[in-house]
Amino acid sequence: MNQAIDISWTASGGTHEAVLPVRGRAAEQERITQWVRRLIHRRAGGVLWIEGPADVGKSRMLACAADEAAWAGARVLLGAGLAGGEMAPLAPLLDALTHDVDDFAHGLRIRSFQRNVPYWLVQEIRNRLRVLTRDQPVALLLDDLQDCDELTLLTVRTLTVQLADLPVLWVLAARAHGERPAVEALRRNLLTGRAAHLELLPLAEAAVREMAQDLLGSRAVEAAPYLGYLDGLPGAVRHVCAYLASEPPATGPGSLGTPGHEQTVVAAAVSRRLNQLSDDGRQLVQITAVLGESLSARHLARVLGRSESALLRPLREVLAARLLSTDEDRLAFRHALVRQTVSATLPRPVRQSVRRRSVDLQLRAGVPAASVAAELGDVAEPGDTRALEILRTAARELAPVSPCAAVGHLRRAVALAQGVPQERQRLAAELIPLLWQVGEVGQARDLAHEVLQAPPDPVAHAEACLQLVRMGSQFRLPRPDIHLRFVHRRRDVPVPLKDQLLSMTLLSELLTGDAEEVGGGMSDALMRTRGVHAVSELTLRTVQSMSACHRQNWGDALKHSDGAVANIAHLDLVHGSTLPEVALSTSWHASVLSLAGHDRAALELVDDGLRAAEARGRRAFLPLWRTARARLLLDAGRLADAAGQLAAAEALVATTGLPSTGEASALCTLVQVARRLGDEAAMEKCVTRADAYLSGDDPHQRRVGAWLTVVTAAHRVERMTPEHLSLAAACLQRGFVHALCADPGDVVVLVRVALHSGQRDIATATVEFAEHRARRNPGFALFQAAAAHARGLLDGDRDRLLTATELYGDARPLLKAGALADTGELMPEAGEARTCFEQALELYDSCGAHQESGRLRNRLRKPGIRSAGAVSRAPEAAWRGLTPAELGVVRLIAHGATNREAAQRLFLSPHTVNTHLRHAFDKLGVRSRVQLARLYLREVDQPGEESRDGIPAGPHGDVG
């Protein structure tokens, strides 16, 4: 009789059971149908081998084969292996043959008492199959072959050959890459011409969604977040859907829709998949999960204490189960949440032990400390000296490229060294500069003071002193002379460290305004403690450069600054850039270069330093670099860009609490930018800081405060007291503020305010200082220009002002514009004045100096200079695109003036006139002076309109 076994999957459908469709297996079902038809119509047997990972749906395909065979009229026999191996020999085959056949089962029981011989049982099974095939074809389905006993596997292997001529279709299912050699041997022997191999792969995403819809109906949406973790395995999908169906709906209280339940659902699926693995496979997955997101098979084998070859079987098993994947030579989990869930199946002490063993093995294999420090910090126990040394080494390796990461490692080391006070203090001394670099200045300061109170040894004491000095004036070393003498007397402190501390102390004194006292508080013995260390030589060169600047010997300042930067090449390329001395020396060198006329080289230096500090996370250096860049942009006339750099530096200081060591130089730059942009809010801020400086006791801050007040007075056209003017003059004569040189044009501002305040003697002294500075530094054109400008302003000398205009050149457009405007005020003729004002206005507009442009336009509206209607025009609206300077030249040439005559009338050089004229020819499309004159007289001049000096009126009737 037919034995059609219905093992189709069902789902609850209310009051009846509904058979679920098979999703995503159309090709596999068609293959099974073909083999069943071959069995029925040709009465030809064969073997169909179905394999795949656990939960891929092998049993479901067996069910499809059983249904298809039963429907076609074949006898269906079903058996299966049992996980754990707790089965009698040949039990799967015997179960299949004795199901609903009582006479055969009774005969086996009787004869088992007479002959307990496996050979006899195999013969009985073979004979029984011969008998069954007399009436109809037989489909014998065996599931989970990997769990069958050895005798069953051997019998199947034998009978598929011996009964090949009978209409028996063997449908065998086994897990792919199982660890049973007998199963592998059976598979290899079966794959002949009368056998087929059907490998089941995970379902596509669409099929998984359809399957969830079949299982959960309207609640399928609750399964959507978890389907991606199931890797397309139908059994896992069915398990998760059953779990969800047993829980309250997502809208109910305590449902799976609440936070934290995602891990619960995934854990349920992962637990099932782990239980389906062999012991070796499960151990491999768990250890891999503990060791991180990815690792090599070689390292995994070392952690497990096994050879790579011994891992082949379990590794194939877990790869087939899709718990792990391979990416080139690495093993990795497909989902981070799955990895975390698998890792959590091991107790924490076991996880910690495995991870520590992994770290030790990596270090033994030569892996850099920086690569394993983070993991070691997680698993190390307090007092672990080996871990402390590794974390320290990792921090040193990372400090040049990632100080933030280095801070994390050293912080962990300090925490682990709580029970070892001296070691903790040494680690703290190394942590101080890194904290300062990344912007955690308060913690760096507190840690430095803590080390100084109880230094573990003289070297750590000296290091803490050095780091405090490097942090700047806000955290100055208390009583530096005492600490320096103590360090100097200690023979166990290396000479290079002594040199660095001394040279940095001297530099700090300069930066904080005590230039006159440099070396005064140091003993001769300390001054003689100089070695050949590159860092101390670099710093001392910078000190010499700044001292030369203070003496107004700028040639020496440039020479020593060049030498300081040259010393940078002798430093370690990786660690040298982390030192504040290098940043300060480079910033100073850029400032001196700009003063000497090498603006492009200066800006490149600053840009390189800024990019490196941003890329490496050295936040403490950013205010210095941004202030230096803002000053260079101000000099170049790029006011908006300069304001942006200053705003970024201020925001960084405000958010991180970085020391305001360079605040004075930033304010001196900000006040100049703000007055030219007309930024009243910024000006008010500078006024507030100036008042605070003036009310303090620090002489240097009082000088800076007075200078800020002078610039504010120039902006607001206010008078100042002689005391404040004298303090401001002392600030300018010092030559620099922090790491920035004084602007050469500052003397002009001071002279202007002093004259307006009725203090001509201070103005005269300032001019004499500017001229003395220019005489001592003939190679610095800016000093010559500023001296000529100041003298011309003091004496009302147009020739001096014109000389200043030429000397400023194009490098300092704002200073040149100021000299042009001052020249225009002294011109006796309206046309000449207008030309100067227009040229100044063009420069101011190109720089975005709105405040200066507005004042100059107001000046042009005065009677005798320009009519109000014409003044409202911007320079861009000039005739046919000519600039005001070009239009002034064209006006004279059109009326018959030669180039030399035009140059004399406009107080320009003949070369400049020729340049303007050539540009005008190009813009107007003319080739001769005659064509130029005709075009100008036809389109511009109005007949009968003459200015008072005989020059025709402008393009809109404005009077020159």
mmCIF file of C-alpha atoms in Angstrom, residues 292-594:
data_model
loop_
_atom_site.group_PDB
_atom_site.id
_atom_site.type_symbol
_atom_site.label_atom_id
_atom_site.label_comp_id
_atom_site.label_asym_id
_atom_site.label_seq_id
_atom_site.Cartn_x
_atom_site.Cartn_y
_atom_site.Cartn_z
ATOM 1 C CA GLY A 292 36.552 41.475 18.091
ATOM 2 C CA GLU A 293 34.941 42.366 14.810
ATOM 3 C CA SER A 294 37.500 40.584 12.634
ATOM 4 C CA LEU A 295 40.667 38.526 12.978
ATOM 5 C CA SER A 296 42.880 36.203 11.022
ATOM 6 C CA ALA A 297 42.520 32.443 11.078
ATOM 7 C CA ARG A 298 46.132 32.138 12.168
ATOM 8 C CA HIS A 299 45.584 34.298 15.236
ATOM 9 C CA LEU A 300 42.386 32.417 16.072
ATOM 10 C CA ALA A 301 44.270 29.126 15.907
ATOM 11 C CA ARG A 302 46.925 30.467 18.264
ATOM 12 C CA VAL A 303 44.359 31.660 20.773
ATOM 13 C CA LEU A 304 42.638 28.254 20.656
ATOM 14 C CA GLY A 305 45.973 26.497 20.931
ATOM 15 C CA ARG A 306 45.348 24.476 17.781
ATOM 16 C CA SER A 307 46.919 24.229 14.356
ATOM 17 C CA GLU A 308 45.346 25.899 11.364
ATOM 18 C CA SER A 309 44.600 22.539 9.785
ATOM 19 C CA ALA A 310 42.667 21.450 12.882
ATOM 20 C CA LEU A 311 40.346 24.446 12.385
ATOM 21 C CA LEU A 312 39.362 23.556 8.845
ATOM 22 C CA ARG A 313 36.295 21.442 9.693
ATOM 23 C CA PRO A 314 34.735 23.723 12.339
ATOM 24 C CA LEU A 315 35.607 26.743 10.240
ATOM 25 C CA ARG A 316 33.828 25.327 7.195
ATOM 26 C CA GLU A 317 30.864 24.521 9.411
ATOM 27 C CA VAL A 318 30.442 28.032 10.822
ATOM 28 C CA LEU A 319 31.012 29.610 7.422
ATOM 29 C CA ALA A 320 28.303 27.391 5.970
ATOM 30 C CA ALA A 321 26.030 28.357 8.878
ATOM 31 C CA ARG A 322 26.628 31.991 7.851
ATOM 32 C CA LEU A 323 27.555 33.056 11.345
ATOM 33 C CA LEU A 324 30.961 34.146 10.056
ATOM 34 C CA SER A 325 32.138 35.471 6.732
ATOM 35 C CA THR A 326 35.548 35.903 5.153
ATOM 36 C CA ASP A 327 36.962 39.156 3.880
ATOM 37 C CA GLU A 328 40.235 38.399 2.124
ATOM 38 C CA ASP A 329 42.337 36.889 4.927
ATOM 39 C CA ARG A 330 40.084 37.915 7.837
ATOM 40 C CA LEU A 331 37.177 36.281 9.624
ATOM 41 C CA ALA A 332 34.329 38.546 10.607
ATOM 42 C CA PHE A 333 30.748 38.466 11.831
ATOM 43 C CA ARG A 334 28.093 39.584 9.423
ATOM 44 C CA HIS A 335 26.308 41.606 12.093
ATOM 45 C CA ALA A 336 27.758 43.448 15.069
ATOM 46 C CA LEU A 337 24.710 42.672 17.215
ATOM 47 C CA VAL A 338 25.075 38.957 16.496
ATOM 48 C CA ARG A 339 28.724 39.134 17.543
ATOM 49 C CA GLN A 340 27.821 40.900 20.777
ATOM 50 C CA THR A 341 25.119 38.340 21.484
ATOM 51 C CA VAL A 342 27.450 35.404 20.882
ATOM 52 C CA SER A 343 30.150 36.997 23.039
ATOM 53 C CA ALA A 344 27.673 37.411 25.880
ATOM 54 C CA THR A 345 27.132 33.635 26.007
ATOM 55 C CA LEU A 346 30.534 33.321 27.714
ATOM 56 C CA PRO A 347 31.076 34.487 31.325
ATOM 57 C CA ARG A 348 32.945 37.763 31.690
ATOM 58 C CA PRO A 349 36.043 36.227 33.361
ATOM 59 C CA VAL A 350 36.383 33.865 30.409
ATOM 60 C CA ARG A 351 36.033 36.728 27.946
ATOM 61 C CA GLN A 352 38.655 38.771 29.770
ATOM 62 C CA SER A 353 41.061 35.844 29.891
ATOM 63 C CA VAL A 354 40.647 35.129 26.175
ATOM 64 C CA ARG A 355 41.184 38.762 25.239
ATOM 65 C CA ARG A 356 44.303 39.040 27.404
ATOM 66 C CA ARG A 357 45.724 35.892 25.831
ATOM 67 C CA SER A 358 45.000 37.394 22.428
ATOM 68 C CA VAL A 359 46.870 40.580 23.342
ATOM 69 C CA ASP A 360 49.875 38.662 24.637
ATOM 70 C CA LEU A 361 50.020 36.574 21.478
ATOM 71 C CA GLN A 362 49.857 39.646 19.274
ATOM 72 C CA LEU A 363 52.647 41.335 21.174
ATOM 73 C CA ARG A 364 54.720 38.171 20.977
ATOM 74 C CA ALA A 365 54.159 38.157 17.224
ATOM 75 C CA GLY A 366 55.519 41.709 16.902
ATOM 76 C CA VAL A 367 52.276 43.659 16.649
ATOM 77 C CA PRO A 368 52.889 47.331 17.660
ATOM 78 C CA ALA A 369 51.746 48.292 21.126
ATOM 79 C CA ALA A 370 49.508 51.012 19.675
ATOM 80 C CA SER A 371 47.447 48.378 17.865
ATOM 81 C CA VAL A 372 46.555 46.412 20.993
ATOM 82 C CA ALA A 373 46.608 49.120 23.668
ATOM 83 C CA ALA A 374 42.871 49.806 23.584
ATOM 84 C CA GLU A 375 41.979 46.164 24.111
ATOM 85 C CA LEU A 376 44.648 45.739 26.753
ATOM 86 C CA GLY A 377 43.308 48.733 28.645
ATOM 87 C CA ASP A 378 39.919 47.023 28.828
ATOM 88 C CA VAL A 379 41.174 43.711 30.188
ATOM 89 C CA ALA A 380 44.150 44.719 32.355
ATOM 90 C CA GLU A 381 43.861 44.588 36.126
ATOM 91 C CA PRO A 382 45.140 47.300 38.519
ATOM 92 C CA GLY A 383 48.821 46.960 39.277
ATOM 93 C CA ASP A 384 49.606 45.078 36.070
ATOM 94 C CA THR A 385 53.083 46.488 35.379
ATOM 95 C CA ARG A 386 53.314 44.776 32.012
ATOM 96 C CA ALA A 387 50.100 46.464 30.903
ATOM 97 C CA LEU A 388 51.352 49.830 32.176
ATOM 98 C CA GLU A 389 54.491 49.587 30.083
ATOM 99 C CA ILE A 390 52.556 48.606 26.964
ATOM 100 C CA LEU A 391 50.093 51.464 27.404
ATOM 101 C CA ARG A 392 52.970 53.902 27.912
ATOM 102 C CA THR A 393 54.697 52.628 24.768
ATOM 103 C CA ALA A 394 51.468 52.900 22.768
ATOM 104 C CA ALA A 395 50.955 56.474 23.944
ATOM 105 C CA ARG A 396 54.466 57.417 22.838
ATOM 106 C CA GLU A 397 53.875 55.851 19.440
ATOM 107 C CA LEU A 398 50.546 57.609 18.956
ATOM 108 C CA ALA A 399 51.372 61.024 20.429
ATOM 109 C CA PRO A 400 52.763 62.532 17.196
ATOM 110 C CA VAL A 401 49.862 61.426 14.999
ATOM 111 C CA SER A 402 46.907 61.117 17.385
ATOM 112 C CA PRO A 403 47.377 62.815 20.745
ATOM 113 C CA CYS A 404 43.724 62.173 21.636
ATOM 114 C CA ALA A 405 44.264 58.404 21.405
ATOM 115 C CA ALA A 406 47.514 58.724 23.345
ATOM 116 C CA VAL A 407 45.669 60.587 26.099
ATOM 117 C CA GLY A 408 43.175 57.732 26.388
ATOM 118 C CA HIS A 409 45.914 55.121 26.802
ATOM 119 C CA LEU A 410 47.862 57.113 29.385
ATOM 120 C CA ARG A 411 44.718 57.911 31.347
ATOM 121 C CA ARG A 412 43.972 54.228 31.548
ATOM 122 C CA ALA A 413 47.547 53.560 32.640
ATOM 123 C CA VAL A 414 47.285 56.169 35.380
ATOM 124 C CA ALA A 415 44.070 54.535 36.604
ATOM 125 C CA LEU A 416 45.695 51.085 36.633
ATOM 126 C CA ALA A 417 48.680 52.448 38.583
ATOM 127 C CA GLN A 418 46.657 53.627 41.562
ATOM 128 C CA GLY A 419 48.366 51.119 43.812
ATOM 129 C CA VAL A 420 51.850 52.121 42.601
ATOM 130 C CA PRO A 421 52.195 55.829 43.552
ATOM 131 C CA GLN A 422 55.612 56.503 42.049
ATOM 132 C CA GLU A 423 54.778 54.841 38.765
ATOM 133 C CA ARG A 424 51.507 56.759 38.671
ATOM 134 C CA GLN A 425 53.360 60.058 39.071
ATOM 135 C CA ARG A 426 55.743 59.174 36.239
ATOM 136 C CA LEU A 427 52.831 58.328 33.975
ATOM 137 C CA ALA A 428 51.100 61.556 35.004
ATOM 138 C CA ALA A 429 54.188 63.539 34.006
ATOM 139 C CA GLU A 430 53.954 62.023 30.521
ATOM 140 C CA LEU A 431 50.213 62.665 30.366
ATOM 141 C CA ILE A 432 50.508 66.406 31.092
ATOM 142 C CA PRO A 433 51.734 67.613 27.664
ATOM 143 C CA LEU A 434 49.231 65.443 25.819
ATOM 144 C CA LEU A 435 46.337 66.828 27.846
ATOM 145 C CA TRP A 436 47.518 70.323 27.049
ATOM 146 C CA GLN A 437 47.831 69.577 23.334
ATOM 147 C CA VAL A 438 44.293 68.256 22.987
ATOM 148 C CA GLY A 439 42.873 71.256 24.836
ATOM 149 C CA GLU A 440 42.246 69.808 28.307
ATOM 150 C CA VAL A 441 44.364 72.505 29.865
ATOM 151 C CA GLY A 442 42.754 72.565 33.305
ATOM 152 C CA GLN A 443 43.445 68.882 33.889
ATOM 153 C CA ALA A 444 46.993 69.287 32.599
ATOM 154 C CA ARG A 445 47.639 72.129 35.019
ATOM 155 C CA ASP A 446 46.179 70.273 38.002
ATOM 156 C CA LEU A 447 48.170 67.163 37.187
ATOM 157 C CA ALA A 448 51.387 69.173 36.849
ATOM 158 C CA HIS A 449 50.918 70.801 40.242
ATOM 159 C CA GLU A 450 50.181 67.387 41.731
ATOM 160 C CA VAL A 451 53.434 65.994 40.349
ATOM 161 C CA LEU A 452 55.375 69.008 41.596
ATOM 162 C CA GLN A 453 54.042 68.526 45.108
ATOM 163 C CA ALA A 454 55.276 64.940 45.324
ATOM 164 C CA PRO A 455 57.653 64.223 42.429
ATOM 165 C CA PRO A 456 58.682 60.565 42.234
ATOM 166 C CA ASP A 457 62.187 61.476 41.073
ATOM 167 C CA PRO A 458 64.157 64.532 39.876
ATOM 168 C CA VAL A 459 63.590 63.684 36.221
ATOM 169 C CA ALA A 460 59.809 63.657 36.644
ATOM 170 C CA HIS A 461 60.136 66.916 38.594
ATOM 171 C CA ALA A 462 62.051 68.522 35.735
ATOM 172 C CA GLU A 463 59.534 67.196 33.180
ATOM 173 C CA ALA A 464 56.608 68.636 35.144
ATOM 174 C CA CYS A 465 58.356 72.011 35.372
ATOM 175 C CA LEU A 466 59.013 71.995 31.633
ATOM 176 C CA GLN A 467 55.393 71.171 30.796
ATOM 177 C CA LEU A 468 54.069 73.933 33.045
ATOM 178 C CA VAL A 469 56.366 76.448 31.363
ATOM 179 C CA ARG A 470 55.219 75.205 27.946
ATOM 180 C CA MET A 471 51.588 75.777 28.867
ATOM 181 C CA GLY A 472 52.093 79.526 28.864
ATOM 182 C CA SER A 473 51.655 82.475 31.120
ATOM 183 C CA GLN A 474 48.244 81.492 32.454
ATOM 184 C CA PHE A 475 49.811 78.544 34.277
ATOM 185 C CA ARG A 476 53.264 79.892 35.002
ATOM 186 C CA LEU A 477 55.677 77.856 37.036
ATOM 187 C CA PRO A 478 55.584 79.182 40.620
ATOM 188 C CA ARG A 479 58.981 80.491 41.750
ATOM 189 C CA PRO A 480 60.800 79.339 38.600
ATOM 190 C CA ASP A 481 64.231 80.316 39.941
ATOM 191 C CA ILE A 482 63.925 77.845 42.835
ATOM 192 C CA HIS A 483 62.887 74.985 40.583
ATOM 193 C CA LEU A 484 65.582 75.818 38.037
ATOM 194 C CA ARG A 485 68.318 75.840 40.672
ATOM 195 C CA PHE A 486 67.099 72.547 42.085
ATOM 196 C CA VAL A 487 67.034 70.910 38.663
ATOM 197 C CA HIS A 488 70.438 72.354 37.795
ATOM 198 C CA ARG A 489 72.059 70.877 40.906
ATOM 199 C CA ARG A 490 70.760 67.360 40.234
ATOM 200 C CA ARG A 491 73.298 65.258 38.374
ATOM 201 C CA ASP A 492 70.708 62.571 37.636
ATOM 202 C CA VAL A 493 68.719 64.998 35.453
ATOM 203 C CA PRO A 494 69.968 64.752 31.844
ATOM 204 C CA VAL A 495 71.676 67.868 30.503
ATOM 205 C CA PRO A 496 69.344 68.099 27.469
ATOM 206 C CA LEU A 497 66.362 68.248 29.810
ATOM 207 C CA LYS A 498 68.018 71.012 31.829
ATOM 208 C CA ASP A 499 68.692 72.923 28.615
ATOM 209 C CA GLN A 500 65.110 72.602 27.439
ATOM 210 C CA LEU A 501 63.765 73.829 30.765
ATOM 211 C CA LEU A 502 66.105 76.822 30.834
ATOM 212 C CA SER A 503 65.602 77.865 27.218
ATOM 213 C CA MET A 504 61.828 77.482 27.431
ATOM 214 C CA THR A 505 61.785 79.526 30.628
ATOM 215 C CA LEU A 506 63.685 82.312 28.879
ATOM 216 C CA LEU A 507 61.301 82.204 25.928
ATOM 217 C CA SER A 508 58.305 82.277 28.266
ATOM 218 C CA GLU A 509 59.727 85.369 29.942
ATOM 219 C CA LEU A 510 59.952 87.077 26.580
ATOM 220 C CA LEU A 511 56.448 86.104 25.531
ATOM 221 C CA THR A 512 54.940 87.313 28.780
ATOM 222 C CA GLY A 513 56.513 90.733 28.469
ATOM 223 C CA ASP A 514 59.556 90.573 30.710
ATOM 224 C CA ALA A 515 61.996 91.175 27.863
ATOM 225 C CA GLU A 516 64.085 93.574 29.887
ATOM 226 C CA GLU A 517 64.497 90.963 32.615
ATOM 227 C CA VAL A 518 65.609 88.049 30.439
ATOM 228 C CA GLY A 519 68.486 86.398 32.195
ATOM 229 C CA GLY A 520 68.366 88.842 35.087
ATOM 230 C CA GLY A 521 66.929 86.373 37.558
ATOM 231 C CA MET A 522 69.072 83.442 36.454
ATOM 232 C CA SER A 523 72.430 82.621 37.899
ATOM 233 C CA ASP A 524 75.533 82.464 35.745
ATOM 234 C CA ALA A 525 75.734 78.743 36.448
ATOM 235 C CA LEU A 526 72.296 78.193 34.960
ATOM 236 C CA MET A 527 73.130 80.312 31.949
ATOM 237 C CA ARG A 528 76.192 78.155 31.329
ATOM 238 C CA THR A 529 74.176 74.914 31.455
ATOM 239 C CA ARG A 530 73.914 74.514 27.725
ATOM 240 C CA GLY A 531 74.342 71.308 25.809
ATOM 241 C CA VAL A 532 73.846 70.510 22.177
ATOM 242 C CA HIS A 533 70.239 69.357 22.254
ATOM 243 C CA ALA A 534 68.401 70.475 19.105
ATOM 244 C CA VAL A 535 65.253 71.592 20.941
ATOM 245 C CA SER A 536 67.091 73.885 23.358
ATOM 246 C CA GLU A 537 69.203 75.295 20.511
ATOM 247 C CA LEU A 538 66.032 75.971 18.538
ATOM 248 C CA THR A 539 64.448 77.765 21.486
ATOM 249 C CA LEU A 540 67.530 79.821 22.287
ATOM 250 C CA ARG A 541 67.757 80.921 18.664
ATOM 251 C CA THR A 542 64.188 82.158 18.888
ATOM 252 C CA VAL A 543 65.003 83.936 22.162
ATOM 253 C CA GLN A 544 67.948 85.645 20.448
ATOM 254 C CA SER A 545 65.738 86.636 17.524
ATOM 255 C CA MET A 546 63.118 88.195 19.782
ATOM 256 C CA SER A 547 65.785 89.964 21.842
ATOM 257 C CA ALA A 548 67.233 91.428 18.633
ATOM 258 C CA CYS A 549 63.738 92.569 17.698
ATOM 259 C CA HIS A 550 63.447 94.275 21.082
ATOM 260 C CA ARG A 551 66.673 96.125 20.313
ATOM 261 C CA GLN A 552 65.238 97.045 16.870
ATOM 262 C CA ASN A 553 67.961 95.074 15.137
ATOM 263 C CA TRP A 554 65.722 93.303 12.665
ATOM 264 C CA GLY A 555 68.516 91.996 10.483
ATOM 265 C CA ASP A 556 69.809 89.945 13.398
ATOM 266 C CA ALA A 557 66.254 88.985 14.301
ATOM 267 C CA LEU A 558 65.782 87.509 10.818
ATOM 268 C CA LYS A 559 69.162 85.780 10.919
ATOM 269 C CA HIS A 560 68.514 84.107 14.294
ATOM 270 C CA SER A 561 64.985 83.201 13.233
ATOM 271 C CA ASP A 562 66.339 81.549 10.081
ATOM 272 C CA GLY A 563 68.769 79.612 12.250
ATOM 273 C CA ALA A 564 65.994 78.522 14.587
ATOM 274 C CA VAL A 565 63.894 77.120 11.758
ATOM 275 C CA ALA A 566 66.963 75.446 10.302
ATOM 276 C CA ASN A 567 67.378 73.620 13.623
ATOM 277 C CA ILE A 568 63.913 72.099 13.188
ATOM 278 C CA ALA A 569 65.374 69.904 10.464
ATOM 279 C CA HIS A 570 67.612 68.287 13.097
ATOM 280 C CA LEU A 571 64.652 67.276 15.257
ATOM 281 C CA ASP A 572 62.845 63.980 15.068
ATOM 282 C CA LEU A 573 60.453 64.339 12.130
ATOM 283 C CA VAL A 574 57.644 62.571 13.982
ATOM 284 C CA HIS A 575 57.927 63.919 17.524
ATOM 285 C CA GLY A 576 59.393 67.339 16.756
ATOM 286 C CA SER A 577 56.106 68.760 15.519
ATOM 287 C CA THR A 578 54.456 68.001 18.860
ATOM 288 C CA LEU A 579 56.627 70.476 20.775
ATOM 289 C CA PRO A 580 55.284 73.953 21.594
ATOM 290 C CA GLU A 581 58.798 75.330 21.018
ATOM 291 C CA VAL A 582 58.587 74.311 17.370
ATOM 292 C CA ALA A 583 55.167 75.912 16.894
ATOM 293 C CA LEU A 584 56.235 79.153 18.584
ATOM 294 C CA SER A 585 59.512 79.380 16.672
ATOM 295 C CA THR A 586 57.819 78.701 13.341
ATOM 296 C CA SER A 587 55.058 81.228 14.003
ATOM 297 C CA TRP A 588 57.637 83.837 14.999
ATOM 298 C CA HIS A 589 59.711 83.110 11.911
ATOM 299 C CA ALA A 590 56.652 83.599 9.704
ATOM 300 C CA SER A 591 55.998 86.976 11.320
ATOM 301 C CA VAL A 592 59.589 88.141 10.760
ATOM 302 C CA LEU A 593 59.531 86.861 7.176
ATOM 303 C CA SER A 594 56.387 88.855 6.456
#
